[in-house]
Structure formats: C-alpha cells, structure tokens
Amino acid sequence: MNQTLTKSADQYLIKQAVTWEQFKALQSAFAEIGGVRLIYCEGVLEIVGLGRLHEKICVLLTLLLGQYFVLKRIAFVATGAYTQELTGKAEFQADLSYNFGTEKEISDLCIEIVVTSGSVKKLRKYQLKGVPEVWFWQDGKISIYRLQDEEYVLLAASEWLPDLDIAHLEHCLLMESQLDAMLAFQERYQ
C-alpha cells in the first residue's frame, strides 16, 4: 500500500504494539525523509507529517513568545524541537520547548502544535519525562496542562507565564499577517 503524507487528513498515522527495537528500525528507515516526525511512547508509534499550517503556527508562536520574554525581561533558554528520550519507553520532540532562568535537563515548558490529530493521551510521554507544563495548540485554542502529583491538570493560565493573556495570544496566532500579529501582540505588553 503506497501512502503519501500530503493531505491534512492523511498526515497522521498511529500504530499500536510496536516494540522499541521496531521503532528504532523504522526511525533509521525514515532518517532521510524530511517533514516527517516519528514519536514513540510505550508501544505506540505515531508518524506525523509536518505541513505548512503546522510550521506557520510554530514559527509565529516562537516569535510571539520570544517577543514576550524580551518585553517582560524573562530569562529563558529556547531548546526547540530536540529529541527527548527515555530508552525503551519513549522518544519524541515537542514543537517548542523552553527552560526558564537557566538551562535544565528537563524542559520547563513543552508546546505541541496539533493540526491533524491529537488528544490528552499525548501527555503520557511528557508525564514519563516529568515536564512541569505542556501546552497544546489545536483548532486555534491553547490548552495548558500542569503536572501536579504526577498527573496533568488542565489550567486556564500558565504557571510559568501567569501574566500572559492566552486569549490574545490565540487571536494573534490566527491573524493573516504575521507582522500584524506581532504588532498587536507587542502593543498589548508595552
């Protein structure tokens, strides 16, 4: 069966009961294919194609958060989409990840841009890693989860960035012009 990852609905594939060894073999096979991400968590393999909308939101969110950190003088280390691994259990890349204050082994905040498919089940890999806060952008909305007593709870605001107006951020992320989005965002915090 020849499948392409070109249409939005076809950019997401999930496979259950995959061993760590099978995942590593598939990862090697996909190494030379750009725009595809393999995610593994406790026997579940996700193959995700990164499309234009995903990248557009990811880049704009990076710019807006960077602008916010500068305007609010928040010390941060942007660590991007580096590979986070727990050998034999999970391997994944958040779309964005940050440490606040100084660089740490575990990211303080990880963010995923979900365009094709996703659910709170995606939190399990972050739970295994012990990431304190995870955001999901999906359908124009940001959901914020905070790790409390080894479980994630849904919050209305970020504990790392309590003064950040999430509704305004969501609005800016949906603007047609990235320049307009950045200017509107900047005006809110100056």
Tab-separated table of C-alpha atoms in Angstrom:
chain	number	residue	atom	x	y	z
A	1	MET	CA	0.000	0.000	0.000
A	2	ASN	CA	1.568	3.274	-1.129
A	3	GLN	CA	0.583	6.091	1.236
A	4	THR	CA	1.583	9.691	0.826
A	5	LEU	CA	1.591	12.273	3.560
A	6	THR	CA	0.340	15.219	1.557
A	7	LYS	CA	-3.250	15.887	2.609
A	8	SER	CA	-4.009	17.181	6.076
A	9	ALA	CA	-6.229	14.221	6.911
A	10	ASP	CA	-3.550	11.770	5.747
A	11	GLN	CA	-0.648	13.284	7.693
A	12	TYR	CA	-1.137	11.252	10.828
A	13	LEU	CA	-0.674	7.521	11.306
A	14	ILE	CA	-0.774	5.602	14.570
A	15	LYS	CA	0.352	2.013	15.135
A	16	GLN	CA	-0.132	0.051	18.362
A	17	ALA	CA	2.045	-2.756	19.804
A	18	VAL	CA	5.357	-1.589	18.322
A	19	THR	CA	8.494	-2.671	20.161
A	20	TRP	CA	11.336	-0.287	20.932
A	21	GLU	CA	13.534	-2.233	18.505
A	22	GLN	CA	10.938	-1.943	15.725
A	23	PHE	CA	10.640	1.783	16.407
A	24	LYS	CA	14.429	2.241	16.158
A	25	ALA	CA	14.493	0.302	12.862
A	26	LEU	CA	11.685	2.440	11.425
A	27	GLN	CA	13.402	5.568	12.690
A	28	SER	CA	16.516	4.612	10.726
A	29	ALA	CA	14.435	3.968	7.613
A	30	PHE	CA	12.795	7.410	7.913
A	31	ALA	CA	16.052	9.250	8.655
A	32	GLU	CA	16.401	10.669	5.144
A	33	ILE	CA	12.753	11.700	4.747
A	34	GLY	CA	12.185	15.368	5.597
A	35	GLY	CA	8.988	16.762	7.081
A	36	VAL	CA	8.119	13.554	8.940
A	37	ARG	CA	8.342	13.012	12.677
A	38	LEU	CA	8.250	9.640	14.455
A	39	ILE	CA	7.042	9.611	18.052
A	40	TYR	CA	7.131	6.585	20.321
A	41	CYS	CA	5.530	6.097	23.724
A	42	GLU	CA	5.092	2.772	25.471
A	43	GLY	CA	4.431	0.686	22.368
A	44	VAL	CA	2.517	3.314	20.393
A	45	LEU	CA	4.151	4.714	17.265
A	46	GLU	CA	2.921	7.930	15.677
A	47	ILE	CA	4.106	9.044	12.252
A	48	VAL	CA	3.291	12.698	11.710
A	49	GLY	CA	3.792	14.776	8.586
A	50	LEU	CA	4.654	18.403	9.260
A	51	GLY	CA	2.603	20.587	6.947
A	52	ARG	CA	2.543	24.281	6.162
A	53	LEU	CA	-0.076	25.258	8.777
A	54	HIS	CA	1.839	23.413	11.497
A	55	GLU	CA	5.065	25.195	10.629
A	56	LYS	CA	3.371	28.595	10.234
A	57	ILE	CA	1.817	28.408	13.723
A	58	CYS	CA	5.032	27.030	15.223
A	59	VAL	CA	7.183	29.827	13.783
A	60	LEU	CA	4.737	32.586	14.740
A	61	LEU	CA	4.341	31.207	18.266
A	62	THR	CA	8.129	31.137	18.604
A	63	LEU	CA	8.315	34.787	17.536
A	64	LEU	CA	5.488	35.917	19.823
A	65	LEU	CA	6.802	34.109	22.888
A	66	GLY	CA	10.322	35.381	22.218
A	67	GLN	CA	8.918	38.897	21.963
A	68	TYR	CA	7.017	38.395	25.243
A	69	PHE	CA	10.126	37.131	27.048
A	70	VAL	CA	12.112	40.165	25.913
A	71	LEU	CA	9.377	42.682	26.767
A	72	LYS	CA	8.839	41.111	30.221
A	73	ARG	CA	12.583	40.540	30.779
A	74	ILE	CA	12.075	36.815	31.391
A	75	ALA	CA	15.326	34.842	31.345
A	76	PHE	CA	14.782	31.838	29.063
A	77	VAL	CA	16.561	29.154	27.097
A	78	ALA	CA	14.715	28.104	23.934
A	79	THR	CA	15.557	24.478	23.226
A	80	GLY	CA	13.328	23.984	20.191
A	81	ALA	CA	12.368	20.532	18.967
A	82	TYR	CA	15.243	18.490	20.353
A	83	THR	CA	14.801	14.742	20.838
A	84	GLN	CA	13.709	13.762	24.329
A	85	GLU	CA	14.249	10.094	25.102
A	86	LEU	CA	13.572	7.580	27.825
A	87	THR	CA	15.278	4.496	26.392
A	88	GLY	CA	12.846	1.669	25.794
A	89	LYS	CA	9.792	3.743	26.763
A	90	ALA	CA	9.508	6.995	24.840
A	91	GLU	CA	11.184	9.196	22.261
A	92	PHE	CA	9.643	12.405	20.979
A	93	GLN	CA	10.179	16.029	20.018
A	94	ALA	CA	7.997	18.829	21.270
A	95	ASP	CA	7.479	21.511	18.636
A	96	LEU	CA	8.810	24.116	21.077
A	97	SER	CA	10.464	23.747	24.447
A	98	TYR	CA	11.772	26.224	26.974
A	99	ASN	CA	13.655	26.450	30.232
A	100	PHE	CA	13.175	29.495	32.426
A	101	GLY	CA	16.026	31.012	34.400
A	102	THR	CA	18.752	28.563	33.412
A	103	GLU	CA	19.071	25.538	31.173
A	104	LYS	CA	17.927	22.305	32.785
A	105	GLU	CA	17.935	18.648	31.817
A	106	ILE	CA	14.126	18.565	31.617
A	107	SER	CA	12.272	21.348	29.812
A	108	ASP	CA	10.088	23.587	31.989
A	109	LEU	CA	7.576	24.052	29.165
A	110	CYS	CA	6.896	21.996	26.051
A	111	ILE	CA	4.450	23.048	23.342
A	112	GLU	CA	2.843	20.962	20.607
A	113	ILE	CA	1.107	22.309	17.531
A	114	VAL	CA	-1.613	19.774	16.717
A	115	VAL	CA	-3.067	20.127	13.231
A	116	THR	CA	-4.129	16.643	12.154
A	117	SER	CA	-4.855	14.644	15.282
A	118	GLY	CA	-4.212	14.656	18.954
A	119	SER	CA	-5.595	14.143	22.408
A	120	VAL	CA	-4.597	14.376	26.030
A	121	LYS	CA	-3.125	10.869	25.563
A	122	LYS	CA	-0.184	12.761	24.070
A	123	LEU	CA	0.552	13.931	27.616
A	124	ARG	CA	1.836	10.499	28.662
A	125	LYS	CA	5.282	10.984	27.114
A	126	TYR	CA	5.679	14.296	28.954
A	127	GLN	CA	4.480	12.678	32.166
A	128	LEU	CA	7.143	9.966	31.833
A	129	LYS	CA	9.777	12.663	31.316
A	130	GLY	CA	8.451	14.852	34.164
A	131	VAL	CA	7.856	18.031	32.141
A	132	PRO	CA	6.125	20.504	34.521
A	133	GLU	CA	3.956	22.288	31.912
A	134	VAL	CA	2.705	21.311	28.452
A	135	TRP	CA	0.667	23.381	26.006
A	136	PHE	CA	-1.286	22.112	23.009
A	137	TRP	CA	-2.361	24.470	20.237
A	138	GLN	CA	-5.265	22.885	18.351
A	139	ASP	CA	-8.078	24.407	16.300
A	140	GLY	CA	-6.992	27.926	17.283
A	141	LYS	CA	-7.047	27.252	21.027
A	142	ILE	CA	-4.263	26.656	23.543
A	143	SER	CA	-4.792	24.081	26.287
A	144	ILE	CA	-2.421	24.342	29.248
A	145	TYR	CA	-1.588	21.319	31.375
A	146	ARG	CA	0.411	21.377	34.604
A	147	LEU	CA	1.958	18.321	36.247
A	148	GLN	CA	0.599	18.032	39.800
A	149	ASP	CA	1.026	14.905	41.923
A	150	GLU	CA	2.310	13.020	38.855
A	151	GLU	CA	-0.868	13.788	36.843
A	152	TYR	CA	-1.631	16.618	34.423
A	153	VAL	CA	-4.424	19.029	35.245
A	154	LEU	CA	-5.945	21.486	32.797
A	155	LEU	CA	-5.384	25.122	33.771
A	156	ALA	CA	-6.756	28.424	32.494
A	157	ALA	CA	-3.334	30.140	32.672
A	158	SER	CA	0.307	29.188	32.606
A	159	GLU	CA	2.034	28.887	35.954
A	160	TRP	CA	5.322	29.794	34.251
A	161	LEU	CA	3.823	32.802	32.479
A	162	PRO	CA	0.851	33.886	34.632
A	163	ASP	CA	0.619	37.372	33.076
A	164	LEU	CA	0.428	36.075	29.513
A	165	ASP	CA	-3.020	36.711	28.016
A	166	ILE	CA	-3.683	33.344	26.369
A	167	ALA	CA	-6.848	34.528	24.567
A	168	HIS	CA	-4.890	37.403	22.999
A	169	LEU	CA	-2.078	35.029	22.030
A	170	GLU	CA	-4.621	32.712	20.369
A	171	HIS	CA	-6.099	35.688	18.487
A	172	CYS	CA	-2.683	36.803	17.243
A	173	LEU	CA	-1.802	33.282	16.085
A	174	LEU	CA	-4.834	33.279	13.785
A	175	MET	CA	-4.121	36.636	12.118
A	176	GLU	CA	-3.416	36.522	8.383
A	177	SER	CA	-0.424	38.835	8.569
A	178	GLN	CA	2.422	37.762	10.816
A	179	LEU	CA	3.537	41.404	11.006
A	180	ASP	CA	0.069	42.444	12.198
A	181	ALA	CA	0.125	39.608	14.728
A	182	MET	CA	3.478	40.681	16.127
A	183	LEU	CA	2.469	44.338	16.293
A	184	ALA	CA	-0.852	43.555	18.005
A	185	PHE	CA	0.931	41.303	20.469
A	186	GLN	CA	3.633	43.888	21.179
A	187	GLU	CA	1.051	46.640	21.771
A	188	ARG	CA	-0.595	44.528	24.476
A	189	TYR	CA	2.589	44.280	26.544
A	190	GLN	CA	4.317	47.644	26.093
